[in-house]
Structure formats: structure tokens, C-alpha cells
Coordinates of C-alpha atoms in Angstrom, one line a residue:
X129 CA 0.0 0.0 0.0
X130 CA 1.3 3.5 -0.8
X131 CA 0.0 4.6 2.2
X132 CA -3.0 5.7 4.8
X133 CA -5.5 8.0 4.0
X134 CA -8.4 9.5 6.2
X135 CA -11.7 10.0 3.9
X136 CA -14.6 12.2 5.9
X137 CA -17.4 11.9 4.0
X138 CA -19.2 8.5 2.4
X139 CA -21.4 10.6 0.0
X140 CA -20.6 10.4 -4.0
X141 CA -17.4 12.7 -3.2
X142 CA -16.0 10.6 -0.5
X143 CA -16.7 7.3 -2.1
X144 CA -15.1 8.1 -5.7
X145 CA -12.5 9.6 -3.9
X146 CA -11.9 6.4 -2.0
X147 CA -12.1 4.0 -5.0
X148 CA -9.4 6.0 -6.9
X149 CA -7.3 6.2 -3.5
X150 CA -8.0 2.4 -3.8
X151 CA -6.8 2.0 -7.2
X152 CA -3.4 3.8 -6.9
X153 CA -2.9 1.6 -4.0
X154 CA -3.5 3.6 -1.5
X155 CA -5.5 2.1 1.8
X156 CA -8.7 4.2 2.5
X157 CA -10.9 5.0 5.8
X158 CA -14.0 6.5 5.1
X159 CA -15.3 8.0 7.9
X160 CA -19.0 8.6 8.1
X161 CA -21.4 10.5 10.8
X162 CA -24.5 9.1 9.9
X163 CA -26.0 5.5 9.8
X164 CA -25.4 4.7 6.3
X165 CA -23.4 5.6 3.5
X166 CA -25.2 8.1 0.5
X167 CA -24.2 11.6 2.3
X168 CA -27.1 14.2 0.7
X169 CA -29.1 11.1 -1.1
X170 CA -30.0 9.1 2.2
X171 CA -32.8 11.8 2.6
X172 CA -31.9 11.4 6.7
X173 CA -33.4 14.3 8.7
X174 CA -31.0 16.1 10.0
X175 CA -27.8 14.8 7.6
X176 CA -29.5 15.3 4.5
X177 CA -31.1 18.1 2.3
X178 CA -33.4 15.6 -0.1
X179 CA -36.7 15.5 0.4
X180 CA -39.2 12.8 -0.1
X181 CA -40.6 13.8 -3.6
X182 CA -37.3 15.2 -5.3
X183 CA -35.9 13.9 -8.7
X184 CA -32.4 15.0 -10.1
X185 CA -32.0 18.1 -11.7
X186 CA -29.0 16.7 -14.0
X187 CA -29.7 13.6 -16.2
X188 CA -28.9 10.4 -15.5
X189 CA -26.2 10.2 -18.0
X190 CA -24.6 13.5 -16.2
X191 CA -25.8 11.8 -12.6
X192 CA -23.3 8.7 -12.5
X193 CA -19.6 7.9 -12.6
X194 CA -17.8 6.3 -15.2
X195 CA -17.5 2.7 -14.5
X196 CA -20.5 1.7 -13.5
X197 CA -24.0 2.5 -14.8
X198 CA -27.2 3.3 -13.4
X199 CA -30.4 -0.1 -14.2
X200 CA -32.7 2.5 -14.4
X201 CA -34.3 3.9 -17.8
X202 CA -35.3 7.4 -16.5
X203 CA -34.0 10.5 -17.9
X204 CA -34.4 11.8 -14.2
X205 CA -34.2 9.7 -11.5
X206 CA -35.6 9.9 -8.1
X207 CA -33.7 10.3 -4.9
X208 CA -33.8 6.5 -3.8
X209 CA -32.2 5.4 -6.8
X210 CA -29.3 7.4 -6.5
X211 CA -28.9 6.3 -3.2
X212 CA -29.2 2.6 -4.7
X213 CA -26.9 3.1 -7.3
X214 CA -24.1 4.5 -4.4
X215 CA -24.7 1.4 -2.3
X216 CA -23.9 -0.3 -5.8
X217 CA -20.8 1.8 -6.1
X218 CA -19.4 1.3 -2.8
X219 CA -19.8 -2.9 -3.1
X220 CA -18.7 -3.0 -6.5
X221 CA -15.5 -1.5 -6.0
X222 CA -14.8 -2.5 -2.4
X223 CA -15.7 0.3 -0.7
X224 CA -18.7 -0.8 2.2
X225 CA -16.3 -2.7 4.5
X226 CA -14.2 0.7 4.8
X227 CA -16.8 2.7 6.0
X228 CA -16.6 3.1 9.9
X229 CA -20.8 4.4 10.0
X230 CA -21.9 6.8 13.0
X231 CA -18.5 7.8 13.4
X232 CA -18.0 11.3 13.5
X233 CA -15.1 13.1 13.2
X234 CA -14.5 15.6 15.7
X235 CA -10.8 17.4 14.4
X236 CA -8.5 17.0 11.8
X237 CA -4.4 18.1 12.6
X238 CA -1.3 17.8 11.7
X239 CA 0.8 15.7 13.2
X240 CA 4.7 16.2 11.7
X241 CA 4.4 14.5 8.0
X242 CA 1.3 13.4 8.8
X243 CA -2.5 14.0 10.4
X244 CA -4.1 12.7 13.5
X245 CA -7.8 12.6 13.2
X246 CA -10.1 12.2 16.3
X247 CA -13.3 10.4 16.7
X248 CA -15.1 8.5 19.3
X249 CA -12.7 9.7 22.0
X250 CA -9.8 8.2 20.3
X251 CA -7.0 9.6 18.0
X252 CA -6.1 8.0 14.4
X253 CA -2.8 8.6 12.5
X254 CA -3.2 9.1 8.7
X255 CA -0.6 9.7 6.7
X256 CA -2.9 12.0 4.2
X257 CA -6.5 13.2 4.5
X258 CA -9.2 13.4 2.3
X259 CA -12.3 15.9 3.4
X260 CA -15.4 15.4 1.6
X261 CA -18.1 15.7 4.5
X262 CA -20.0 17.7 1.6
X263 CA -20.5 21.4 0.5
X264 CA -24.4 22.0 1.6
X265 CA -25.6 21.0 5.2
X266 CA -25.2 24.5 6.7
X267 CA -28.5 26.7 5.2
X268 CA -27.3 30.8 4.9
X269 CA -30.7 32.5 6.1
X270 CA -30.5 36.0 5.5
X271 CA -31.1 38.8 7.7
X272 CA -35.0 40.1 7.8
X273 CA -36.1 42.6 10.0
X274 CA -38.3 40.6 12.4
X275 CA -38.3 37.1 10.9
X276 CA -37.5 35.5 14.7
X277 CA -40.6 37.3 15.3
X278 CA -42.6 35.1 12.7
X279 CA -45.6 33.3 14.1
X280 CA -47.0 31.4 11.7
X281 CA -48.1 27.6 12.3
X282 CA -45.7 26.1 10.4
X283 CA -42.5 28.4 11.1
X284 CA -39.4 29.4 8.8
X285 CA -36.9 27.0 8.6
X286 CA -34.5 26.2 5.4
X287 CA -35.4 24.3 2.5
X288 CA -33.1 22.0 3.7
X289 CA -35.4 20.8 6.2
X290 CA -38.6 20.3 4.2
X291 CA -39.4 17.1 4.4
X292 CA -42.8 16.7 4.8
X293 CA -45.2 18.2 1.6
X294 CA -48.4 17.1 3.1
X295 CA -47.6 19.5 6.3
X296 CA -48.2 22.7 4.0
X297 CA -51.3 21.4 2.4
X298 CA -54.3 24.2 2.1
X299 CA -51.5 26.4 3.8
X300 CA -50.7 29.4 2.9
X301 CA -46.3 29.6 1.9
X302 CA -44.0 31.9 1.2
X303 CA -40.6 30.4 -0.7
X304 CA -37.1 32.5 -0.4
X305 CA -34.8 32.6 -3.1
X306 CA -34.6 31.9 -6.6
X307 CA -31.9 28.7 -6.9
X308 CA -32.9 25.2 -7.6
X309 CA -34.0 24.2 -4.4
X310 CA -36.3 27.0 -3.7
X311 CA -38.2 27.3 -7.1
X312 CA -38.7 23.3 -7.2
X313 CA -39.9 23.1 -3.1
X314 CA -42.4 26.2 -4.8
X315 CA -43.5 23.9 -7.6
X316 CA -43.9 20.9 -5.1
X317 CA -46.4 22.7 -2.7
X318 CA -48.1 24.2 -5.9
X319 CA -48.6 20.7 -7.1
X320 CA -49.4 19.1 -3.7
X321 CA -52.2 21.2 -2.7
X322 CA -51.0 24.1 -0.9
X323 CA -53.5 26.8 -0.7
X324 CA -51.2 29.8 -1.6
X325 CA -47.6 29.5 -2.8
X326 CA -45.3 33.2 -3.0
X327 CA -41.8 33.0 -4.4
X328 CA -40.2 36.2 -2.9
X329 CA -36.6 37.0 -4.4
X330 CA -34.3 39.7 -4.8
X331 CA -33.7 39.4 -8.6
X332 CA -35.6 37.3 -11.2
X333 CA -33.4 34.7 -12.5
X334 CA -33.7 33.1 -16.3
X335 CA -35.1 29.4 -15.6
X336 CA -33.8 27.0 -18.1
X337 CA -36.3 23.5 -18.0
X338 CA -35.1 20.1 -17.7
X339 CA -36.2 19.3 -21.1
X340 CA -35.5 21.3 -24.2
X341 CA -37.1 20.0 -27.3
X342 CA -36.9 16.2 -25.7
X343 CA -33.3 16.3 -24.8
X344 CA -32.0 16.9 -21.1
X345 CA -31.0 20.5 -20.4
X346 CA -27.4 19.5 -19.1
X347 CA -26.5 18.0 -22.1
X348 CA -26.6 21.5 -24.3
X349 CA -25.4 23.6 -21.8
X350 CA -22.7 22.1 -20.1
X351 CA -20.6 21.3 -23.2
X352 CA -16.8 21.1 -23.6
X353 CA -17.7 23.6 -26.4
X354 CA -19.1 25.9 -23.4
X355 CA -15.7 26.0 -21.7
X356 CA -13.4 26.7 -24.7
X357 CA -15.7 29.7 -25.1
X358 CA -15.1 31.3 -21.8
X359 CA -11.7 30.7 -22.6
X360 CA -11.7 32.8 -26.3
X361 CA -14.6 34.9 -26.4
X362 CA -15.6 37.9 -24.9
X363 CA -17.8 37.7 -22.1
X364 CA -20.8 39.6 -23.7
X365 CA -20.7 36.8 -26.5
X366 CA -20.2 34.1 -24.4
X367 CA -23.7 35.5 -22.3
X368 CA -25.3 36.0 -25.8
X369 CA -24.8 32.6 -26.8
X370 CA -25.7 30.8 -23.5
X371 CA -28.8 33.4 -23.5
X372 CA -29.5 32.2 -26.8
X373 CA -29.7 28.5 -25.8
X374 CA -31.9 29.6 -22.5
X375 CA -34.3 31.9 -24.5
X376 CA -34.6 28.9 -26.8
X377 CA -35.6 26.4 -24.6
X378 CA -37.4 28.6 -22.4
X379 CA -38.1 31.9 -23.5
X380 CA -38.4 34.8 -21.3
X381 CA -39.9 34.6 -17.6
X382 CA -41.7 37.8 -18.5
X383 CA -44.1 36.3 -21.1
X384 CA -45.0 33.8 -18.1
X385 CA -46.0 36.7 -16.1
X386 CA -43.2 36.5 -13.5
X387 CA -40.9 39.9 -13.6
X388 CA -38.6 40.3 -16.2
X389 CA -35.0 39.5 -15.9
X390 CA -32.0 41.8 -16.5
X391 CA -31.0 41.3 -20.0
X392 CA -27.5 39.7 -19.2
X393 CA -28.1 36.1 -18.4
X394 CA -24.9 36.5 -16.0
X395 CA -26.0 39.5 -14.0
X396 CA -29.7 37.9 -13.7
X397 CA -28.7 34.5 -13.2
X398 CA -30.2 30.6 -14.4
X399 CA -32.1 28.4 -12.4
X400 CA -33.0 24.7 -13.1
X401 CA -36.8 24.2 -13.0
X402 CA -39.5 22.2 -15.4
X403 CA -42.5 23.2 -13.7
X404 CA -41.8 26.7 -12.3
X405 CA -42.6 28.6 -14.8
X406 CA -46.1 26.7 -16.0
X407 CA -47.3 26.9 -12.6
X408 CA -46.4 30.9 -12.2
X409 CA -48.3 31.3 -15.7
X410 CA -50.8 29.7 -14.4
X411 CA -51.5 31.5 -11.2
X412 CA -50.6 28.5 -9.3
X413 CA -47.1 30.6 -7.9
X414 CA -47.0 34.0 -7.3
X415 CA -43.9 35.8 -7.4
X416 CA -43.3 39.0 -4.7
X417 CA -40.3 41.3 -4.6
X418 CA -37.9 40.2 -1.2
X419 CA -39.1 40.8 2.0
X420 CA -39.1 44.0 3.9
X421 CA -40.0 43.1 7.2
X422 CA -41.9 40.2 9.0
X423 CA -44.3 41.2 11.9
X424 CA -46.1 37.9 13.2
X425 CA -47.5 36.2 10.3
X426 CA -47.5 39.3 8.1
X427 CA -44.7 39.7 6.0
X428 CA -44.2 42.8 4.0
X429 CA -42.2 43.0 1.0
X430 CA -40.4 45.6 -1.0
X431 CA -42.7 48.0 -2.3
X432 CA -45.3 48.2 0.7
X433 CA -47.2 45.3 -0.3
X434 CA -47.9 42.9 3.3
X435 CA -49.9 39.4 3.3
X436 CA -50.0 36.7 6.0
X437 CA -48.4 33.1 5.4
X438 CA -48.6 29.9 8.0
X439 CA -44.7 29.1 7.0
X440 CA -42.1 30.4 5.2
X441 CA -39.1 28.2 3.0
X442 CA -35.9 30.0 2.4
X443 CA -33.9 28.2 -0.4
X444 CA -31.1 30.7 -0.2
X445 CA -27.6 28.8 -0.5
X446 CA -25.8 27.2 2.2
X447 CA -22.4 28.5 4.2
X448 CA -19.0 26.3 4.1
X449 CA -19.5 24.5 7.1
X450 CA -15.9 22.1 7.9
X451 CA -15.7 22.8 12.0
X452 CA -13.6 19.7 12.7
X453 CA -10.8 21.2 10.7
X454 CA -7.8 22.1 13.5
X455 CA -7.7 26.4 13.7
X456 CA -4.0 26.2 12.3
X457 CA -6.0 24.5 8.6
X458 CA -8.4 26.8 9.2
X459 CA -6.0 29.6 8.5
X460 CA -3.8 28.4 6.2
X461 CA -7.4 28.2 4.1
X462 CA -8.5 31.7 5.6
X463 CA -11.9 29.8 5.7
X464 CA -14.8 31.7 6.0
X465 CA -18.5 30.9 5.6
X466 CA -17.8 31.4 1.0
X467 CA -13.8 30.9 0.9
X468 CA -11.4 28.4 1.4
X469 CA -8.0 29.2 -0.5
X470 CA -6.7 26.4 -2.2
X471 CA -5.4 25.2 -5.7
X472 CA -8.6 24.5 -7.6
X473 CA -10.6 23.4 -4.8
X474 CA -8.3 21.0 -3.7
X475 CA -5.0 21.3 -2.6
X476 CA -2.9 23.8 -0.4
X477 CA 1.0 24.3 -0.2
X478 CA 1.3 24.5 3.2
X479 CA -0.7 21.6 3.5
X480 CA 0.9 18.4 1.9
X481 CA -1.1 15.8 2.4
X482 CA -4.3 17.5 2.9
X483 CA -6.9 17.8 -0.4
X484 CA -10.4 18.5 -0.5
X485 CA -13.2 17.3 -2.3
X486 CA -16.8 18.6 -3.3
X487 CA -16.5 22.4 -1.5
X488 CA -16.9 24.6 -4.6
X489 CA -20.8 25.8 -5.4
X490 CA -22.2 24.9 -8.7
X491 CA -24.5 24.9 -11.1
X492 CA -24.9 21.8 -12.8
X493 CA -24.5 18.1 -12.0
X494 CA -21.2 17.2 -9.6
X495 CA -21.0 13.6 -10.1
X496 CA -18.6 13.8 -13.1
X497 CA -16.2 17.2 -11.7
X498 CA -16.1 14.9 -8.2
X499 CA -14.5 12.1 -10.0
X500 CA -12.4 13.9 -12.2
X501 CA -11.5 16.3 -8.7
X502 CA -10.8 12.7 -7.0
X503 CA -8.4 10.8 -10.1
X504 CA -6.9 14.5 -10.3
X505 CA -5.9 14.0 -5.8
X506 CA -5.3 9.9 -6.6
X507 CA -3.0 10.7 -9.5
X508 CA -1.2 13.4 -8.5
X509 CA -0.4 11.3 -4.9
X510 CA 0.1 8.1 -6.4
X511 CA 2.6 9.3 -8.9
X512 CA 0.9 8.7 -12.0
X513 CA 0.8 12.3 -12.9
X514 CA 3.6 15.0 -11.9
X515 CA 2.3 17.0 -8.7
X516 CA 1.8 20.8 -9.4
X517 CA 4.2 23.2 -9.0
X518 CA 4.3 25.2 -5.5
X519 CA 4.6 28.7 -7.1
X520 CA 1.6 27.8 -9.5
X521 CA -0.3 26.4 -6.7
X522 CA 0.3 29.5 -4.8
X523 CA -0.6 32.4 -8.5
X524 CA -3.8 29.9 -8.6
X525 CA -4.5 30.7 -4.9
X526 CA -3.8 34.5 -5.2
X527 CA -5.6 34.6 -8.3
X528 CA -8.6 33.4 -6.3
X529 CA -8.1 35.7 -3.4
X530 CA -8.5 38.6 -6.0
X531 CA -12.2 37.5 -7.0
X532 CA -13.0 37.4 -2.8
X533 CA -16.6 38.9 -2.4
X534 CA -17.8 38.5 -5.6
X535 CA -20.0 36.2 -7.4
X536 CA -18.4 32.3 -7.1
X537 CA -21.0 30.3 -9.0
X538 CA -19.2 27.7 -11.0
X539 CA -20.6 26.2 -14.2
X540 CA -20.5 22.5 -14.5
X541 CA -18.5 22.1 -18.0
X542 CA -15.8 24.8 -16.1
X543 CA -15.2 22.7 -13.4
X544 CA -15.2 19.2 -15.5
X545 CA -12.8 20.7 -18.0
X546 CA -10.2 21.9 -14.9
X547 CA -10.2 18.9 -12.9
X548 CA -10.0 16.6 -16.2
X549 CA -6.8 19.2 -17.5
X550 CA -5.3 18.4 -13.9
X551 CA -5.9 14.8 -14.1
X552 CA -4.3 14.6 -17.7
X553 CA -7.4 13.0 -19.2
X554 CA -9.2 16.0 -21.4
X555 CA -9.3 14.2 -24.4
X556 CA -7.8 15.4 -27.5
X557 CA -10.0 16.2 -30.4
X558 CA -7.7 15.7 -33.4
X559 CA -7.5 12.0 -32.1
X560 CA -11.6 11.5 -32.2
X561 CA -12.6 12.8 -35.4
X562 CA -15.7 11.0 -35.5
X563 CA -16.7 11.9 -32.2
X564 CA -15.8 15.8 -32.7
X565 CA -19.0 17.1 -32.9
X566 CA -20.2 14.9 -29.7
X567 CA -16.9 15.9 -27.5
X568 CA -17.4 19.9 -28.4
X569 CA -21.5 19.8 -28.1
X570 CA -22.8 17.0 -26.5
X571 CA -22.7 15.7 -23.3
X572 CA -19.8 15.9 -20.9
X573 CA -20.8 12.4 -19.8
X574 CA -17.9 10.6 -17.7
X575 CA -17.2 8.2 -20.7
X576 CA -15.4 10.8 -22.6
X577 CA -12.9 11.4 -19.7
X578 CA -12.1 7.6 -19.8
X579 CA -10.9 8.2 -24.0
X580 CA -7.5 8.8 -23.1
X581 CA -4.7 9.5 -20.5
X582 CA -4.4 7.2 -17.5
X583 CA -6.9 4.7 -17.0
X584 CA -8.5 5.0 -20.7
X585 CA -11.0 2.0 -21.3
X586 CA -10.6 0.3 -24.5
X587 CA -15.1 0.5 -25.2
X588 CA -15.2 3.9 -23.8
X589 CA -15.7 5.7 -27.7
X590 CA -18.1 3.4 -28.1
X591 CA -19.8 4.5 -24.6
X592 CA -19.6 7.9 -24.9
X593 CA -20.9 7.7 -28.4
X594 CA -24.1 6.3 -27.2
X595 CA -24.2 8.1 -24.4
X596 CA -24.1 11.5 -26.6
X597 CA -26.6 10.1 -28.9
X598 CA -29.2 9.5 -26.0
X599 CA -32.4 11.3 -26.1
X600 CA -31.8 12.1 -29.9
X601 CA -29.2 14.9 -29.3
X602 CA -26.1 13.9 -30.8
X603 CA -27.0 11.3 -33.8
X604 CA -24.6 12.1 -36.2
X605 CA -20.6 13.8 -36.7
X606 CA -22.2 16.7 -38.8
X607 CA -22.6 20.0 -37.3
X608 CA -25.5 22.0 -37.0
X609 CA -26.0 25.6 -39.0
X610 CA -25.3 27.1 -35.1
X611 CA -23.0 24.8 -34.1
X612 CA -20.5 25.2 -37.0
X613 CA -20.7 28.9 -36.6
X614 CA -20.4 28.9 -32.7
X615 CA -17.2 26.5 -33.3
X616 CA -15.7 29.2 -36.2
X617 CA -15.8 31.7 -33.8
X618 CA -12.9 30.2 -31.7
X619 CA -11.4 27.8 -34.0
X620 CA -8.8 30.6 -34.6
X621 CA -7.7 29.9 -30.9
X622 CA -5.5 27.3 -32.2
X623 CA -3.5 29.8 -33.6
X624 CA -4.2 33.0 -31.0
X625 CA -3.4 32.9 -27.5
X626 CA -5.8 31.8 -25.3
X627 CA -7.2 33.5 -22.3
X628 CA -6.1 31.9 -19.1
X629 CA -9.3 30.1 -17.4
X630 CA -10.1 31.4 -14.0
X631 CA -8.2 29.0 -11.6
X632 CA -11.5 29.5 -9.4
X633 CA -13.9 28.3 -12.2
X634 CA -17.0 30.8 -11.8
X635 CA -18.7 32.7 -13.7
X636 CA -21.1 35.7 -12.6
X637 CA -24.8 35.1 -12.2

């Protein structure tokens, strides 16, 4: 064995982490504070923010890793089989009898070249340490004048706590925020009965379905295509084209009678949602400027305008939340409730044997980044791949620390595309020529990471090039009318230098 590593987490991140550990021979502890393994999907109260009724938002092409796929037929799947499909994970590759379950982990520190972790009243030596306890368990409520003063029957609390649909039936709810989470808990309650559903944010967001003209939404807009853009283009035309492709499928919130957004997609934001929109044309969800004030059950919002509401939802975000980290990690990270400084999301300098997995926000579907992220930590420890360089470890981090307090979103396709660089296995087009159309526009499903670099699979062409033919989007090698001239537009990057990505992978909106 090339050594002992500490995993926190047995969630998707902490599991593919540990089978790649596994792989490169390293010998893996997963560490897990709750009574099974699955991390969000267990739908636990408590430990988990899935709720009873919730499908994906990414497909299940995008929604698996790449050596083992899901029995299930559905485009979306619901929470159960996800969690199904990890149990599968963990047995196939050996993972089940390394999870130590209720065990939770109280501090991580260094100890000389190494790191003691504690648990249970006892004290572990590691020689490296992987944390991927997971990004979203610690809701961000924001301040409202009065809200501890709310009175309603059924409270405020986070939408990472609604568990129960049936509870707001022919009641009377107001959801906060415009992200995923709230705008799908709104369509939920709409759907389920409640008597009155308001969806109170600060800015109306575009809302981009799950389907556009039969194909998954995630496998247009998360394209390798997307990322070489942001790389060449200028950002107006890069939020023109990805407009373009929301307008499309969507059109504008406006003509469903919600508010109309700002006209850059990135100032105004995108939000996941196939039944929002319907259901606010239909007068099924209201929207409402934010909230004001909150006086017993009356909230008022911006504008003067006050009703009463029995509970309220807030789907606003969620705080970095890692407290068993030692305070002497915690400032070589500067870690704060947003920030942690590190080398894409992953490794720090003055922490060798330290990475982290799973802690950047996102829009999009993680299950392919985290296993990029976790061949990226497996390779560069295990020697298969040369180890970054300290000084451009340290520009990455800097570079970072510039874009502090501003938007730190990440899209999907930006985050594949780094981790997969790192890793060595972004595939090469001139080598796929009848697969170029499918690796620039179709699907960033993990079979094309498995083309070429370490640990290629001899069927994977033939994998990915049914996987980017699913669902009738990618059928054929010739390009569309759009397509060719989207691709003309930075084809002449082969010959111009290309803008630097943004070491921390966001974009605005």
C-alpha cells in the first residue's frame, strides 16, 4: 500500500474519492457521521437536504460515474435510486467494509508529515487526508427585519429541512430565493395542494427546464464547447450565446408573467426548473419582490405590499461549514463561511497531504467534476501524474483571493474541463474525429474522460458515443447551422493565444 488516508465523507465525493485512492494503492478510511453511507441522497433528517418527492436536476447520463451505470431507464431519476446506485458503487469497488458508519469526526491536525484525526474519543494517524463531509448541510438564512418574530403555524426554517409536503397542504407559503431548491420546493407545494404558494426574491433569475425539445437541459449547456468559449470569447458573447440557448428552450420569464430579468443572463442568473414557470403562468405561484419586514404572520415586501403566510421556505444557499478542521487548517485556508484558499478546490502548499473534495458551489450536476477532482488527488499522490508546482499552486490561490466577495458560482462544464486538465485525461479532439461534434457539443458524460490518459477504457468511444446520442441529441458527426458557426468563432484559438481560465472556475450570475 502507498500509504493511509483518512476519507470524511461517504457521500458520491467521498466514495469516488476512495475508489481512486484504492486504485493507486492507497489504503482508504471512510469515515462517516451518519447510519449509512449516500451523504445528501440518504434523505436522513438532519444529515440530508433531499426531500421525499425530489428527482435530479441533472440527467442520469450526467448523474453517474464512469465505470459503472445506473439499471434504471429514467431520464431523471428519483432520490432512492441514486442512493441505490451508491450502495452499488461502494460494493462494486470495495468500498462498504471501509466505511466506519456513525463515526463522526471531531478534528483533523497535523501531526509532523502526517494527520491525527479524532473520533469516538480516540486519536487516528493518517498519513494523508481526504475531506469530503460535503458542501451543503449548513443553510445561509438572510437577515430580515423581524423574521424570529414570525408566528406562523408552520414556522421558517430552510429548505433543507422540508421534508414533509403534506404538512403545507391548504396552507398558505412563502418560498425564499430563486436557486434550484427553492423554485422546485415552490412547484412541489403548488402541485401538492398548498392553498397559496409566494416566491419572494431579490432578482428574477432566467429558468432554463429540464427538457428542451426532448433532450435533457445539461447535455446543451454544459458542453466542452461551453468551456473553450469562456476561454476565447468575450464575455458579452459568451452571455449572448448561452442566453440564446436559455431563450430557446425557455423563452423569457416575462411572457410567463413572472418579472422580467435583467438582459445579461450573468447578471440575472439561471435556475433549473420544469414546472416553475407553468405553474407561475398559471396563477398557481406567485412571485413577490424580497421581504421587507416580517411582523407575526404578516410579511411585508419591497414596495409596501404585506400578506400573512402559516410558513415560510428560504432556499437561499448554504455556508462552508468544515468545523472539525484544526484552527491552524483553518487559517492556512483563511476559511470563512464562502472561501477556502486552495489550488482549484483542492490542494494547499502549506498543507501536503491534505486535499479536499466537493467544496466549490455549482450549477450543474457534480457527479462527473467529483471524479475527475478525485483521479486528479489519486493521480497526482500516487505518482501517476507530476504534482503541481508550489509557485503555480500559490498564482492559482492569489488569483482566487483577487475575485473574494464576488459572485463564485461555477458552471459544471468549467469545473469538468479543470479537474480533467489536472488529471491529464481532457481528451484530445484531433484524435476522435468522428466523435468531434459529440466531445465539443454533446454531453460531458464521464465516458469521454475515460478516451484517453491514464486509465482509458478500450469501449469507452463506443460508450460515450451512445451516451451522446441519447435522447436524440447527438445522432450524427455533422454539425448544426449554429454549431459550425459557434465553433468558427474560436477555432482561430488554435492559432491566437488563449485567455487563461479562471483558476477558481465561476462565472457571474
Amino acid at each position: 500500500m502507498t500509504g493511509s488516508v483518512a476519507v470524511i465523507g461517504a457521500g458520491p465525493g467521498g466514495l469516488i474519492a476512495a475508489r481512486w485512492l484504492l486504485a493507486l494503492g492507497f489504503d482508504p478510511t471512510i469515515f462517516e457521521q451518519g447510519p449509512m453511507l449516500g451523504g445528501q441522497w440518504t434523505g436522513l433528517p438532519g444529515l440530508s437536504g433531499v426531500w421525499p418527492t425530489m428527482h435530479t436536476n441533472t440527467s442520469r447520463v450526467m448523474t453517474a460515474f464512469s465505470d459503472l451505470q445506473h439499471e434504471s431507464s429514467l431520464v431523471y431519476l428519483p432520490s432512492h435510486e441514486v442512493l441505490d446506485y451508491l450502495h452499488r458503487y461502494a460494493d462494486a469497488f470495495g468500498l462498504t467494509s471501509r466505511i466506519h458508519l456513525n463515526t463522526r469526526v471531531e478534528l483533523v491536525r497535523q501531526d509532523g508529515t502526517g494527520w491525527l484525526v479524532s473520533h469516538s474519543g480516540t486519536n487516528e494517524r493518517f498519513d494523508r487526508v481526504v475531506v469530503a463531509s460535503g458542501r451543503f448541510h449548513a443553510p445561509a438564512l438572510p437577515p430580515v427585519t423581524g423574521l424570529d418574530t414570525f408566528a406562523g403555524p408552520e414556522a421558517a426554517s430552510s429548505s433543507y429541512h422540508y421534508k414533509e409536503p403534506d404538512r403545507y397542504r391548504d396552507k398558505r407559503v412563502l418560498v425564499a430565493g430563486c436557486a434550484i431548491s427553492a423554485l422546485e420546493i415552490a412547484a412541489d407545494l403548488a402541485l401538492l395542494g398548498a392553498a397559496r404558494v409566494v416566491v419572494t426574491q431579490r432578482r428574477q433569475r432566467y429558468v432554463l427546464p429540464k427538457f428542451s425539445a426532448g433532450v435533457p437541459s445539461d447535455h446543451r449547456i454544459f458542453t466542452r464547447y461551453g468551456t473553450l468559449a469562456s476561454e476565447t470569447l468575450p464575455p458579452a458573447e459568451i452571455d449572448r450565446q448561452l442566453k440564446e440557448i436559455v431563450i430557446e428552450a425557455a423563452g423569457n420569464p416575462a411572457q410567463y408573467g413572472a418579472p422580467a430579468p435583467d438582459a445579461s443572463l450573468f447578471a440575472a442568473g439561471v435556475t433549473l426548473s420544469q414546472y416553475y414557470l407553468p405553474l407561475v403562468g398559471e396563477g398557481r405561484i406567485t412571485v413577490a419582490p424580497w421581504m421587507q419586514s416580517v411582523d407575526g404572520s404578516t410579511v411585508t415586501f419591497a414596495g409596501g405590499h404585506s400578506e400573512d403566510f402559516d410558513g415560510i421556505i428560504f432556499g437561499t444557499g448554504f455556508d462552508l461549514n468544515l468545523p472539525f478542521l484544526s484552527a491552524e487548517i483553518r487559517a492556512a485556508l483563511d476559511l470563512d463561511t464562502k472561501h477556502l484558499d486552495s489550488d482549484r478546490y483542492t490542494f494547499h502548499p502549506d498543507l501536503p497531504g491534505l486535499a479536499i473534495v466537493g467544496m466549490w458551489d455549482q450549477s450543474g450536476g457534480y457527479f462527473v467534476p467529483l471524479e475527475l477532482q478525485a483521479r486528479w488527488i489519486a493521480y497526482t499522490w500516487g505518482g501517476a501524474i507530476p504534482p503541481p508546482s508550489e509557485a503555480g499552486q500559490r498564482s492559482r490561490i492569489a488569483a482566487y483571493r483577487s475575485r473574494r466577495g464576488l459572485p463564485q458560482k461555477t458552471r459544471m462544464n468549467l469545473a469538468a474541463l479543470a479537474f480533467a486538465r489536472a488529471a491529464g485525461v481532457e481528451p484530445n479532439l484531433e484524435n476522435w474525429p468522428k466523435l468531434q461534434r459529440a466531445l465539443l457539443f454533446g454531453p460531458l458524460a464521464p465516458s469521454c474522460f475515460r478516451l484517453e490518459g491514464p486509465d482509458a477504457l478500450p469501449d469507452a468511444p463506443t460508450q460515450f458515443a451512445r451516451e451522446a446520442a441519447a435522447f436524440g441529441a447527438i445522432t450524427s458527426n455533422e454539425m448544426t447551422e449554429r454549431e459550425r458557426t459557434y465553433w468558427s468563432s474560436i477555432k482561430g484559438s488554435e492559432t491566437c493565444e488563449r485567455r487563461p481560465q479562471q483558476p477558481n472556475m465561476t462565472v457571474e450570475g
